[in-house]
XYZ file of C-alpha atoms in Angstrom:
307
model
C 68.732 128.299 169.139
C 65.704 130.018 167.619
C 63.853 127.645 165.305
C 60.805 129.456 163.947
C 59.487 132.908 163.202
C 57.166 132.951 166.220
C 60.218 133.393 168.419
C 61.124 136.514 166.453
C 57.582 137.768 166.883
C 58.079 137.378 170.636
C 61.279 139.426 170.533
C 61.025 142.332 173.011
C 62.982 145.545 172.371
C 65.478 146.539 175.016
C 66.578 149.750 173.294
C 65.144 152.474 171.054
C 66.845 151.396 167.812
C 67.184 148.135 165.876
C 70.099 147.139 163.648
C 69.915 143.996 161.529
C 73.138 142.603 160.065
C 73.534 140.183 157.171
C 76.230 137.520 157.564
C 77.978 136.152 154.448
C 79.699 138.854 152.413
C 78.597 141.531 154.844
C 80.015 140.733 158.275
C 82.029 137.582 157.510
C 84.367 137.205 154.534
C 83.243 133.840 153.211
C 80.849 134.526 150.374
C 83.503 134.314 147.673
C 84.980 131.023 148.862
C 81.519 129.489 149.176
C 80.554 130.364 145.619
C 83.871 129.793 143.867
C 84.753 126.560 145.656
C 81.419 125.055 146.754
C 78.236 126.270 145.050
C 79.696 126.543 141.552
C 81.445 123.133 141.433
C 78.222 121.650 142.817
C 76.210 123.076 139.884
C 78.661 121.489 137.463
C 78.751 118.097 139.202
C 75.091 117.710 140.216
C 73.684 118.778 136.845
C 76.414 117.125 134.689
C 77.588 120.369 133.128
C 81.212 119.303 132.634
C 81.119 119.893 128.843
C 80.286 123.577 129.465
C 82.081 123.965 132.793
C 83.780 127.273 131.896
C 80.515 128.865 130.791
C 78.661 127.375 133.759
C 81.237 128.824 136.164
C 81.060 132.270 134.576
C 77.260 132.209 134.734
C 77.082 130.977 138.325
C 79.543 133.583 139.597
C 77.613 136.330 137.797
C 74.335 135.176 139.357
C 75.620 134.846 142.908
C 78.345 137.481 143.272
C 78.548 140.111 140.549
C 75.006 140.995 139.512
C 71.773 142.361 140.944
C 70.940 138.851 142.195
C 74.015 138.749 144.470
C 73.064 136.966 147.684
C 69.932 135.391 146.207
C 68.402 132.397 148.010
C 70.146 129.174 146.967
C 67.045 127.590 145.400
C 66.218 130.756 143.480
C 69.841 130.841 142.321
C 69.370 127.515 140.518
C 66.402 128.958 138.658
C 68.277 132.121 137.634
C 71.375 130.114 136.735
C 69.514 127.876 134.285
C 67.462 130.725 132.834
C 70.713 132.501 131.948
C 72.378 129.334 130.639
C 69.447 128.631 128.322
C 69.936 132.089 126.802
C 73.593 131.501 125.872
C 74.268 130.406 122.272
C 77.067 128.025 123.281
C 74.765 126.269 125.731
C 71.940 126.001 123.215
C 74.407 124.366 120.824
C 75.563 121.950 123.546
C 71.959 120.955 124.280
C 71.159 120.488 120.588
C 74.235 118.283 120.126
C 73.215 116.127 123.086
C 76.340 117.010 125.086
C 74.252 118.191 128.033
C 70.669 118.144 129.258
C 69.211 121.051 131.202
C 66.257 120.857 133.615
C 63.010 122.239 132.262
C 62.696 124.286 135.444
C 58.912 124.192 135.805
C 58.902 122.112 138.991
C 61.480 124.358 140.635
C 59.579 127.488 139.614
C 56.438 126.005 141.149
C 58.269 125.480 144.437
C 59.680 129.003 144.391
C 56.194 130.450 143.841
C 54.447 128.193 146.355
C 54.962 130.195 149.522
C 56.664 127.209 151.154
C 59.787 128.408 153.021
C 62.769 128.478 150.664
C 64.872 126.380 152.995
C 66.210 122.834 152.888
C 63.283 121.663 154.996
C 60.928 123.556 152.688
C 62.103 121.937 149.466
C 62.042 118.498 151.102
C 58.448 119.141 152.183
C 57.648 120.169 148.616
C 59.218 116.984 147.263
C 57.049 114.860 149.558
C 53.922 116.572 148.260
C 55.001 116.995 144.623
C 57.770 114.461 143.902
C 59.737 114.946 140.689
C 63.146 114.105 139.275
C 63.885 117.821 138.908
C 63.254 118.627 142.563
C 65.227 115.536 143.613
C 68.184 116.762 141.528
C 67.970 120.210 143.160
C 67.985 118.603 146.613
C 71.000 116.493 145.679
C 72.742 119.670 144.512
C 71.955 121.289 147.873
C 73.295 118.291 149.765
C 76.510 118.453 147.736
C 76.817 122.177 148.486
C 76.497 121.463 152.193
C 79.180 118.771 152.034
C 81.557 121.030 150.123
C 80.973 123.952 152.500
C 81.648 121.719 155.509
C 84.820 120.441 153.837
C 86.169 123.709 152.410
C 84.950 126.705 154.384
C 87.024 127.204 157.504
C 89.208 129.858 159.075
C 87.275 132.639 157.351
C 87.309 135.934 159.196
C 85.063 138.921 159.887
C 85.792 141.864 157.628
C 88.038 144.565 159.024
C 85.976 146.948 161.124
C 83.099 144.584 161.890
C 84.029 143.856 165.490
C 84.836 147.510 166.176
C 81.443 148.521 164.795
C 79.610 146.029 166.983
C 81.580 147.213 169.999
C 80.569 150.794 169.241
C 76.902 149.857 168.882
C 77.049 147.998 172.184
C 78.831 150.867 173.927
C 76.188 153.329 172.720
C 73.475 151.481 174.653
C 70.978 152.600 172.005
C 70.318 149.621 169.720
C 69.226 146.010 169.694
C 71.112 143.966 167.092
C 70.140 140.845 165.151
C 71.669 138.672 162.460
C 69.283 138.786 159.461
C 70.287 136.071 157.005
C 69.170 133.555 154.409
C 71.775 131.047 155.616
C 70.826 128.135 157.848
C 70.616 128.672 161.601
C 73.076 125.850 162.227
C 75.670 127.505 160.016
C 75.034 130.974 161.441
C 75.363 129.898 165.068
C 78.584 128.064 164.253
C 80.113 131.008 162.386
C 79.085 133.768 164.750
C 80.206 131.828 167.809
C 83.440 130.752 166.115
C 84.407 134.408 165.740
C 82.960 135.418 169.108
C 80.530 137.790 167.390
C 77.312 136.240 168.716
C 77.909 138.057 172.004
C 76.999 141.329 170.279
C 73.688 140.055 168.893
C 70.315 140.095 170.624
C 69.127 137.334 168.263
C 70.196 135.305 165.230
C 67.699 134.656 162.423
C 68.220 132.341 159.446
C 66.373 130.852 156.493
C 64.195 128.651 158.728
C 62.521 131.849 159.960
C 61.484 133.158 156.566
C 62.902 135.750 154.207
C 64.929 138.688 155.443
C 61.875 140.918 155.060
C 59.818 138.482 157.122
C 62.522 138.361 159.778
C 62.627 142.166 160.041
C 58.844 142.339 160.078
C 58.530 139.769 162.867
C 61.330 141.062 165.081
C 61.164 144.826 164.600
C 58.267 146.193 162.552
C 55.846 148.097 164.761
C 58.123 147.709 167.776
C 60.382 150.576 166.731
C 59.692 153.606 164.513
C 60.555 152.748 160.906
C 63.427 155.252 160.854
C 64.848 153.524 163.951
C 65.274 150.234 162.028
C 68.410 149.753 159.903
C 69.545 146.717 157.900
C 73.196 146.282 156.923
C 73.762 144.082 153.878
C 75.934 143.553 150.823
C 73.287 142.288 148.393
C 70.633 144.181 146.405
C 68.053 141.866 147.966
C 68.913 143.355 151.347
C 67.901 146.756 150.051
C 64.687 145.303 148.644
C 63.909 143.639 151.978
C 64.436 146.891 153.875
C 62.405 148.941 151.403
C 59.539 146.440 151.465
C 59.212 147.044 155.204
C 59.710 150.808 154.927
C 62.947 150.746 156.937
C 66.527 151.883 156.286
C 69.377 150.119 154.480
C 73.115 150.584 154.718
C 74.899 148.887 151.784
C 78.208 147.125 152.372
C 80.014 147.505 149.048
C 81.463 144.243 147.615
C 85.219 144.589 147.319
C 85.219 147.634 149.590
C 83.964 146.018 152.778
C 86.570 147.502 155.140
C 85.900 151.018 153.833
C 82.146 150.438 154.128
C 82.443 149.352 157.758
C 84.713 152.308 158.538
C 82.184 154.715 157.043
C 79.414 153.011 158.953
C 81.242 153.391 162.235
C 82.517 156.923 161.702
C 79.595 158.442 159.837
C 76.442 156.427 159.168
C 75.851 155.099 162.690
C 75.874 158.602 164.156
C 73.482 159.802 161.463
C 71.186 156.863 162.184
C 71.004 157.719 165.870
C 70.651 161.448 165.105
C 67.771 160.936 162.661
C 69.662 162.307 159.641
C 70.322 159.022 157.840
C 67.113 158.778 155.788
C 66.700 160.847 152.643
C 69.584 162.282 150.652
C 72.337 160.539 152.615
C 70.866 157.053 152.248
C 69.992 157.626 148.594
C 73.560 158.679 147.813
C 74.895 155.480 149.376
C 72.430 153.342 147.433
C 73.170 155.125 144.143
C 76.908 154.542 144.621
C 76.313 150.876 145.377
C 73.831 150.238 142.558
C 76.275 151.130 139.793
C 78.425 148.096 140.707
C 75.972 145.216 140.173
C 74.244 145.023 136.757
C 70.971 143.230 136.131
C 71.996 141.843 132.745
C 75.165 139.974 131.752
C 77.691 141.356 129.269
C 77.934 138.186 127.169
C 75.927 137.592 123.939
C 72.496 136.026 124.397
C 70.002 134.236 122.204
C 67.291 136.719 123.170
C 69.529 139.714 122.624
C 68.966 140.814 126.204
C 72.602 141.221 127.257
C 74.250 144.538 127.978
């Protein structure tokens, strides 16, 4: 099992093209169950948000599934979650009445801006150097998430068309493939081996090896022409990661995953290999995708910044 980014840097191309594939919500249908049944209840329990549980659930699901921050790193999701809660009139009233207490957020923001890897090991390292009740509460939330995921998430399946797409890539003999993910390596190896998908991958990279952009940079940048590197992902952050490295992105549309994988297999993959993917074709795919995930929520806000 790869454990650090240096092993990605040592990755040697075997083919002329590189395809990176995100995991949750892109290849494997388990993002919804994780957030509805694990992450969101953990926010409510770990931060004692029971008096505003309905609002907390709505906010958490918006942050993690149905907005421009879909797929955000788990520690950054806490920050976004509380920033949005603090801008909701009902939550402000609950705080003022003493029904709930919200974290100030400064210690978490310091961790997020520190450059320390945004992984479980990273936040524990940060706590050792800069101990605080806020960071301890975030870690306890993360531990609860892990317990709930281990308890709840099972028997999830790859999306329709995923296996067929990997088989086609393999049969082409043209591309190296790698899992590019912000999930933990332990979880990724379990999931991809459980579904017998790891056999199609040249490597598996997770949060311990840096951000998705860092993973792409280490494994592929400079080893292939930029237009020979393609990232498949369902979150806006995947597009940002690809763009930051000057490489290509194929968006998997939430709610239309099977259709997205069919189009990839029947249309986009051939264009990628033929050199006609970049430009108008990619931009049309991104424009279609971008209309589905707003940056701002629709509910009323204290700041007046809602849609």
